[in-house]
Short mmCIF file of C-alpha atoms and ligand atoms in Angstrom, two decimals:
data_model
loop_
_atom_site.label_atom_id
_atom_site.label_comp_id
_atom_site.label_asym_id
_atom_site.label_seq_id
_atom_site.Cartn_x
_atom_site.Cartn_y
_atom_site.Cartn_z
CA MET A 204 43.83 66.92 -7.40
CA THR A 205 46.60 66.01 -5.00
CA THR A 206 47.95 62.48 -4.97
CA PRO A 207 47.02 60.61 -1.77
CA PRO A 208 49.89 59.70 0.47
CA ARG A 209 51.73 56.45 -0.34
CA PHE A 210 50.25 54.48 2.55
CA VAL A 211 46.69 55.38 1.45
CA ARG A 212 47.49 54.25 -2.10
CA LEU A 213 48.85 50.98 -0.77
CA LEU A 214 45.77 50.52 1.37
CA LEU A 215 43.49 51.13 -1.61
CA ALA A 216 45.43 48.72 -3.80
CA GLY A 217 45.24 46.12 -1.07
CA ALA A 218 41.48 46.56 -0.79
CA VAL A 219 41.05 46.18 -4.56
CA LEU A 220 43.13 43.00 -4.52
CA LEU A 221 41.14 41.63 -1.61
CA LEU A 222 37.84 42.32 -3.35
CA ALA A 223 39.09 40.72 -6.55
CA SER A 224 40.28 37.64 -4.75
CA CYS A 225 36.98 37.39 -2.88
CA SER A 226 34.92 37.45 -6.03
CA LYS A 227 37.38 35.07 -7.71
CA SER A 228 37.24 32.63 -4.87
CA GLU A 229 33.42 32.70 -4.98
CA ALA A 230 33.16 31.67 -8.59
CA PRO A 231 34.99 28.35 -8.39
CA ALA A 232 33.28 27.54 -5.08
CA ASN A 233 29.91 27.94 -6.77
CA SER A 234 30.67 25.87 -9.80
CA ALA A 235 32.28 23.16 -7.67
CA ALA A 236 29.22 22.91 -5.38
CA THR A 237 27.41 19.58 -5.64
CA PRO A 238 24.37 19.92 -7.90
CA ALA A 239 21.08 20.26 -6.03
CA LYS A 240 19.44 16.93 -5.20
CA ILE A 241 16.59 15.85 -7.45
CA LYS A 242 13.32 16.36 -5.56
CA LEU A 243 10.20 14.31 -6.22
CA GLY A 244 6.71 14.42 -4.78
CA PHE A 245 4.81 11.29 -3.75
CA LEU A 246 1.11 12.16 -3.44
CA VAL A 247 -1.58 9.69 -2.40
CA LYS A 248 -5.34 9.93 -1.99
CA GLN A 249 -5.71 7.97 1.28
CA PRO A 250 -2.56 8.35 3.38
CA GLU A 251 -4.23 6.63 6.34
CA GLU A 252 -4.62 3.35 4.40
CA PRO A 253 -1.80 0.86 5.12
CA TRP A 254 -1.54 0.16 1.38
CA PHE A 255 -0.37 3.72 0.74
CA GLN A 256 1.93 3.71 3.76
CA PHE A 257 3.71 0.61 2.46
CA GLU A 258 3.87 2.16 -0.98
CA GLY A 259 5.48 5.26 0.58
CA LYS A 260 8.06 3.05 2.29
CA GLY A 261 8.99 1.56 -1.08
CA ALA A 262 9.41 5.07 -2.49
CA ASP A 263 11.63 5.99 0.50
CA LYS A 264 13.81 3.01 -0.34
CA ALA A 265 14.25 4.22 -3.91
CA ALA A 266 15.09 7.72 -2.61
CA ALA A 267 17.79 6.29 -0.34
CA GLN A 268 19.19 4.06 -3.08
CA TYR A 269 19.36 6.76 -5.77
CA GLY A 270 19.94 9.74 -3.50
CA PHE A 271 16.91 11.84 -4.38
CA GLU A 272 14.68 13.76 -1.99
CA LEU A 273 11.11 12.57 -1.56
CA ILE A 274 8.27 14.84 -0.46
CA LYS A 275 5.35 12.66 0.67
CA GLN A 276 1.90 14.17 1.06
CA GLY A 277 -1.71 13.07 1.38
CA VAL A 278 -3.97 14.68 -1.26
CA GLN A 279 -7.54 13.83 -0.31
CA ASP A 280 -9.24 16.15 -2.83
CA GLY A 281 -8.63 18.12 -6.00
CA GLU A 282 -7.88 21.36 -4.19
CA LYS A 283 -5.11 19.70 -2.19
CA VAL A 284 -3.63 18.20 -5.35
CA MET A 285 -3.48 21.57 -7.12
CA ALA A 286 -2.01 23.35 -4.08
CA MET A 287 0.57 20.60 -3.70
CA ILE A 288 1.65 20.85 -7.35
CA ASP A 289 2.32 24.56 -6.78
CA ASN A 290 4.18 23.83 -3.53
CA LEU A 291 6.33 21.22 -5.23
CA ALA A 292 7.28 23.66 -7.97
CA VAL A 293 8.19 26.32 -5.41
CA ALA A 294 10.26 23.77 -3.47
CA GLY A 295 12.23 23.06 -6.65
CA ALA A 296 10.85 19.57 -7.36
CA GLN A 297 11.05 18.22 -10.90
CA GLY A 298 8.16 15.76 -10.82
CA PHE A 299 5.73 13.69 -8.76
CA VAL A 300 4.14 10.27 -8.47
CA ILE A 301 0.42 10.40 -7.74
CA CYS A 302 -2.52 8.20 -6.78
CA THR A 303 -5.23 10.76 -7.44
CA PRO A 304 -8.31 11.21 -5.22
CA ASP A 305 -10.43 11.29 -8.40
CA VAL A 306 -9.34 9.87 -11.75
CA ARG A 307 -11.37 12.49 -13.63
CA LEU A 308 -9.00 15.17 -12.35
CA GLY A 309 -6.44 13.79 -14.80
CA PRO A 310 -6.62 16.55 -17.47
CA ALA A 311 -6.54 19.35 -14.85
CA ILE A 312 -3.60 17.78 -13.00
CA MET A 313 -1.66 17.33 -16.24
CA ALA A 314 -2.32 20.93 -17.29
CA ARG A 315 -1.07 22.30 -13.96
CA ALA A 316 1.96 19.99 -13.95
CA LYS A 317 2.87 21.14 -17.46
CA GLN A 318 2.54 24.78 -16.44
CA ARG A 319 4.86 24.12 -13.51
CA ASN A 320 7.25 22.03 -15.60
CA LEU A 321 6.79 18.88 -13.50
CA LYS A 322 6.86 15.31 -14.81
CA VAL A 323 4.08 12.95 -13.70
CA VAL A 324 3.93 9.20 -13.06
CA LEU A 325 0.69 7.52 -11.97
CA VAL A 326 0.44 4.76 -9.42
CA ASP A 327 -2.64 2.55 -8.72
CA ASP A 328 -5.38 4.68 -10.29
CA GLN A 329 -5.10 5.63 -13.96
CA PHE A 330 -6.29 9.08 -15.09
CA VAL A 331 -9.44 9.22 -17.20
CA SER A 332 -10.41 11.89 -19.72
CA ASP A 333 -13.78 11.87 -21.49
CA GLY A 334 -14.34 8.31 -20.32
CA LYS A 335 -11.02 7.07 -21.73
CA PHE A 336 -7.78 6.15 -19.95
CA MET A 337 -5.04 8.72 -20.40
CA THR A 338 -2.59 6.11 -21.65
CA GLU A 339 0.01 8.75 -22.50
CA VAL A 340 0.78 9.25 -18.78
CA PRO A 341 3.16 6.56 -17.42
CA TYR A 342 1.24 4.21 -15.13
CA ILE A 343 2.10 1.45 -12.66
CA GLY A 344 -0.73 -0.55 -11.12
CA MET A 345 -2.04 -3.98 -10.35
CA SER A 346 -3.34 -6.29 -13.02
CA ALA A 347 -6.90 -5.65 -11.91
CA SER A 348 -8.60 -8.16 -14.19
CA ARG A 349 -6.31 -11.10 -13.37
CA ILE A 350 -6.34 -10.37 -9.65
CA GLY A 351 -10.13 -10.02 -9.65
CA THR A 352 -10.43 -13.34 -11.48
CA GLN A 353 -8.19 -15.04 -8.91
CA GLN A 354 -10.31 -13.62 -6.08
CA GLY A 355 -13.53 -15.02 -7.60
CA GLN A 356 -11.99 -18.40 -8.45
CA THR A 357 -10.63 -18.80 -4.92
CA LEU A 358 -13.99 -17.94 -3.36
CA ALA A 359 -15.71 -20.55 -5.57
CA ALA A 360 -13.10 -23.20 -4.75
CA GLU A 361 -13.41 -22.54 -1.00
CA MET A 362 -17.19 -22.75 -1.22
CA LYS A 363 -16.93 -26.16 -2.91
CA LYS A 364 -14.36 -27.34 -0.37
CA ARG A 365 -16.83 -26.53 2.40
CA GLY A 366 -19.69 -28.28 0.60
CA TRP A 367 -21.98 -25.25 0.74
CA PRO A 368 -24.96 -25.83 -1.57
CA VAL A 369 -25.30 -23.16 -4.27
CA ALA A 370 -28.99 -22.75 -3.40
CA GLU A 371 -28.08 -21.63 0.13
CA THR A 372 -25.14 -19.47 -0.82
CA ALA A 373 -24.96 -15.94 -2.19
CA VAL A 374 -22.28 -13.45 -3.17
CA CYS A 375 -21.94 -10.05 -1.52
CA ALA A 376 -19.94 -7.95 -3.97
CA ILE A 377 -18.93 -4.62 -2.43
CA THR A 378 -18.50 -2.35 -5.45
CA PHE A 379 -17.07 1.08 -6.21
CA GLU A 380 -17.72 1.33 -9.91
CA GLU A 381 -16.77 4.98 -10.38
CA LEU A 382 -13.11 3.92 -10.04
CA ASP A 383 -12.01 1.90 -13.06
CA THR A 384 -9.42 -0.31 -11.36
CA ALA A 385 -12.03 -1.14 -8.70
CA ARG A 386 -14.72 -1.98 -11.26
CA GLU A 387 -12.30 -4.13 -13.24
CA ARG A 388 -11.44 -6.12 -10.12
CA THR A 389 -15.04 -6.73 -9.00
CA ASP A 390 -16.37 -7.37 -12.55
CA ASN A 391 -13.76 -10.05 -13.14
CA SER A 392 -14.28 -11.58 -9.73
CA ILE A 393 -18.02 -11.84 -10.42
CA ALA A 394 -17.35 -13.31 -13.87
CA ALA A 395 -15.12 -15.99 -12.34
CA LEU A 396 -17.81 -16.90 -9.81
CA LYS A 397 -20.37 -17.20 -12.61
CA ALA A 398 -17.96 -19.36 -14.60
CA ALA A 399 -17.60 -21.60 -11.54
CA GLY A 400 -21.37 -22.16 -11.41
CA LEU A 401 -22.78 -19.37 -9.23
CA PRO A 402 -26.05 -18.25 -10.89
CA ALA A 403 -26.36 -14.54 -11.68
CA ASP A 404 -29.39 -14.23 -9.40
CA ARG A 405 -27.30 -15.27 -6.37
CA ILE A 406 -24.76 -12.51 -6.94
CA PHE A 407 -25.61 -9.18 -5.28
CA LYS A 408 -23.78 -5.93 -5.68
CA ALA A 409 -23.55 -3.57 -2.68
CA PRO A 410 -22.14 -0.20 -3.80
CA GLN A 411 -19.98 1.54 -1.22
CA LYS A 412 -20.26 5.33 -0.99
CA THR A 413 -16.80 5.73 0.50
CA THR A 414 -13.81 3.45 0.00
CA ASP A 415 -13.17 2.73 3.66
CA ILE A 416 -14.41 0.26 6.29
CA PRO A 417 -17.48 2.33 7.32
CA GLY A 418 -18.39 2.66 3.61
CA SER A 419 -18.37 -1.09 3.00
CA PHE A 420 -19.97 -1.84 6.39
CA ASP A 421 -22.96 0.34 5.46
CA ALA A 422 -23.20 -1.10 1.95
CA ALA A 423 -23.19 -4.68 3.26
CA ASN A 424 -25.78 -3.90 5.92
CA VAL A 425 -28.29 -2.73 3.32
CA LEU A 426 -27.81 -5.95 1.35
CA LEU A 427 -27.94 -8.25 4.39
CA THR A 428 -31.21 -6.71 5.50
CA GLN A 429 -32.70 -7.50 2.08
CA HIS A 430 -31.57 -11.16 2.15
CA PRO A 431 -32.14 -12.81 5.50
CA GLU A 432 -32.69 -16.17 3.75
CA VAL A 433 -29.03 -16.62 2.72
CA LYS A 434 -27.19 -19.25 4.80
CA HIS A 435 -23.67 -18.77 3.41
CA TRP A 436 -22.07 -15.61 2.10
CA LEU A 437 -19.08 -15.21 -0.21
CA ILE A 438 -17.70 -11.67 0.08
CA LEU A 439 -15.63 -9.84 -2.49
CA GLY A 440 -14.59 -6.21 -2.96
CA MET A 441 -11.94 -4.05 -4.58
CA ASN A 442 -9.58 -4.10 -1.59
CA ASP A 443 -9.12 -5.40 1.95
CA ASN A 444 -11.10 -2.60 3.56
CA ALA A 445 -14.09 -3.27 1.31
CA VAL A 446 -14.17 -6.87 2.52
CA ILE A 447 -13.34 -6.13 6.17
CA GLY A 448 -16.31 -3.72 6.45
CA ALA A 449 -18.65 -6.38 5.04
CA VAL A 450 -17.16 -9.00 7.37
CA ARG A 451 -17.92 -6.78 10.39
CA ALA A 452 -21.51 -6.33 9.15
CA ILE A 453 -22.00 -10.06 8.59
CA GLU A 454 -20.56 -10.97 12.01
CA GLN A 455 -23.17 -8.75 13.62
CA ARG A 456 -25.78 -11.05 12.11
CA GLY A 457 -24.22 -14.16 13.59
CA PHE A 458 -22.12 -15.36 10.65
CA THR A 459 -18.69 -16.84 11.45
CA ALA A 460 -15.72 -18.33 9.61
CA ASP A 461 -17.79 -21.53 9.35
CA THR A 462 -20.67 -19.90 7.50
CA ALA A 463 -19.14 -17.05 5.46
CA ILE A 464 -15.86 -16.22 3.76
CA GLY A 465 -14.40 -13.09 2.26
CA ILE A 466 -11.27 -12.49 0.20
CA GLY A 467 -9.72 -9.04 -0.05
CA ILE A 468 -7.18 -7.44 -2.37
CA ASN A 469 -3.97 -5.54 -1.34
CA GLY A 470 -2.80 -7.88 1.43
CA THR A 471 -1.48 -4.91 3.37
CA ASP A 472 -4.64 -3.81 5.17
CA CYS A 473 -5.65 -7.16 6.66
CA ILE A 474 -2.60 -8.04 8.74
CA ASP A 475 -4.33 -7.44 12.08
CA GLU A 476 -7.38 -9.29 10.81
CA LEU A 477 -5.38 -12.39 9.88
CA ARG A 478 -3.49 -12.23 13.19
CA LYS A 479 -6.67 -12.43 15.27
CA ALA A 480 -6.54 -15.50 17.53
CA LYS A 481 -9.97 -16.67 16.37
CA PRO A 482 -10.50 -16.87 12.60
CA THR A 483 -13.07 -14.42 11.26
CA PRO A 484 -14.93 -14.78 7.94
CA PHE A 485 -12.01 -12.84 6.38
CA PHE A 486 -10.36 -15.85 4.74
CA GLY A 487 -7.49 -14.21 2.87
CA SER A 488 -6.35 -11.57 0.43
CA MET A 489 -4.76 -11.22 -2.98
CA LEU A 490 -1.44 -9.68 -2.01
CA VAL A 491 0.14 -7.17 -4.35
CA SER A 492 3.48 -5.69 -3.41
CA ALA A 493 2.77 -2.11 -2.32
CA PRO A 494 6.45 -1.40 -1.49
CA ARG A 495 7.45 -2.57 -4.96
CA GLU A 496 4.88 -0.30 -6.64
CA GLY A 497 6.11 2.66 -4.59
CA PHE A 498 9.72 1.84 -5.41
CA MET A 499 9.16 1.31 -9.13
CA SER A 500 6.99 4.38 -9.71
CA SER A 501 9.47 6.74 -8.08
CA GLU A 502 12.41 4.95 -9.71
CA ILE A 503 11.07 5.42 -13.25
CA LEU A 504 10.29 9.05 -12.53
CA TYR A 505 13.79 9.64 -11.14
CA LYS A 506 15.48 8.02 -14.16
CA TRP A 507 13.27 10.02 -16.51
CA ILE A 508 14.39 13.27 -14.86
CA LYS A 509 18.03 12.34 -14.27
CA ASP A 510 18.93 10.54 -17.51
CA GLY A 511 16.00 11.31 -19.78
CA THR A 512 15.09 7.59 -19.86
CA PRO A 513 11.52 7.43 -21.17
CA PRO A 514 9.43 5.59 -18.58
CA PRO A 515 7.37 2.54 -19.58
CA LEU A 516 3.79 3.67 -20.17
CA ASP A 517 1.96 0.71 -18.66
CA THR A 518 3.32 -1.66 -15.99
CA ARG A 519 1.06 -4.21 -14.27
CA THR A 520 1.86 -6.20 -11.16
CA GLU A 521 0.49 -9.61 -10.17
CA GLY A 522 -1.08 -10.90 -6.96
CA ILE A 523 -0.70 -13.96 -4.76
CA LEU A 524 -3.15 -15.42 -2.27
CA ILE A 525 -2.34 -15.01 1.39
CA THR A 526 -4.33 -16.76 4.12
CA ARG A 527 -3.87 -17.36 7.84
CA GLU A 528 -1.61 -20.27 6.88
CA ASN A 529 1.02 -18.45 4.87
CA PHE A 530 0.65 -14.70 5.37
CA GLU A 531 3.45 -14.20 7.93
CA ALA A 532 5.99 -15.95 5.70
CA VAL A 533 4.86 -14.26 2.47
CA LEU A 534 4.66 -10.77 3.98
CA LYS A 535 8.12 -11.21 5.49
CA LYS A 536 9.52 -12.26 2.14
CA GLU A 537 7.93 -9.19 0.53
CA GLY A 538 9.49 -6.95 3.19
CA ILE A 539 6.05 -5.85 4.42
CA ILE A 540 6.50 -7.20 7.95
CA GLU A 541 9.73 -7.89 9.83
C1 LIG B 1098 -6.79 1.68 -5.33
C2 LIG B 1098 -7.32 1.31 -3.96
C3 LIG B 1098 -6.20 0.94 -3.01
C4 LIG B 1098 -5.29 -0.07 -3.65
C5 LIG B 1098 -4.77 0.47 -4.94
C6 LIG B 1098 -3.85 -0.49 -5.63
O1 LIG B 1098 -6.17 2.93 -5.27
O2 LIG B 1098 -8.05 2.39 -3.43
O3 LIG B 1098 -6.71 0.39 -1.81
O4 LIG B 1098 -6.02 -1.25 -3.90
O5 LIG B 1098 -5.85 0.75 -5.82
#
C-alpha cells in the first residue's frame, strides 16, 4: 500500500481532530444543560365550573413561583382520565393533581399512575375503594362537615331573624349522595337545622341527577310540585350551583328574597348572582378558597417530586360566609376578584 501524499495525510489528521473536538464539545454542553423542568398535570372533572377555574389559577401561581410546568386538562369521565395519564407520561410529567369525575375510579387511577410512574395528589373529592376512603393518597379538600354545619346554622338564624314560623317553613335540600364530600356537607347542614328546631318532617331531600344548575333546577321542581303548601323555603345544597338551580325553580313559582333563602358552598360560582341589582333568594355562600386549594395541592406534589418531601395525607380548609354585604371585599382579599 502506498503512503498517501503529505497533504492528504494532513487533511485526514485535521478531520480526525475536528471530529474529536466536535464530540468533546458536545459532552460538556449536554451535561451543562439546565435540567428539564418538572411537569405536573392538573386534571379536573368539571372545567366549566368557576370553582375549578379558580383552583387552576391557584395552581398556575404555584407553577410560576416554583418554576414547574403545569398541564391543565378537563377529565369529564374515566376514559378521559386514563388517556390523560398516558399522555402525561409520554409528555414527561412526573405526577398530577386530580379532582376525579367519579371517586370509585380511585383504584384504577392509582394502578395506571403506578404503571406510568406518576405521583398523585387529590383535590376536593377523595378516592373511595370498597366503600372506604383511600386515605393513603394525599388529599386536600374542604372541611365538609364543618362547612355544612355552618350552612345549616346560618339558614336557621336567618329564618329566625325574618320571623318565619316553623309551621310555614320547609327545607329544600338538594342532595348528591353518591359523592362523599357532598353527602357530608348536606348531612351536616340538615343536622344543624334539626338542632336549631326544624322538625325532620319539614326537611325534604331533592336528589340531583347531575351536579350542575339544570340538575338542581329539575330536582327542586319535583319537590316544589309536591309541596305547594309551603310559604317559606330554606335551600341548601353541596355547592353554589346546587342552590342556584333551586333558586331559579323557586322564583318561577313566585318566591322572592322576602319569602325564600338559599345558601351555597364554594363562593366562586355565585358572583354574578350576588351582583344582581335586585336581591334573589340566593342569600349567600360558604366561601372556601379555590385558588389556595389549587396552589397547595400542586405545591405539595411539586415538593414531593423535587425534594422527596412526603406530602401531608389529609389537609382540610375552612369556609367563611359571604353575602351581598361583604362578598366584594372578601373575594378581593382572597384574590378571587380584582
Ligand atoms: C366538589 C364539588 C365542587 C366543589 C369541590 C370543593 O368537587 O363538585 O363544586 O365544591 O367539591
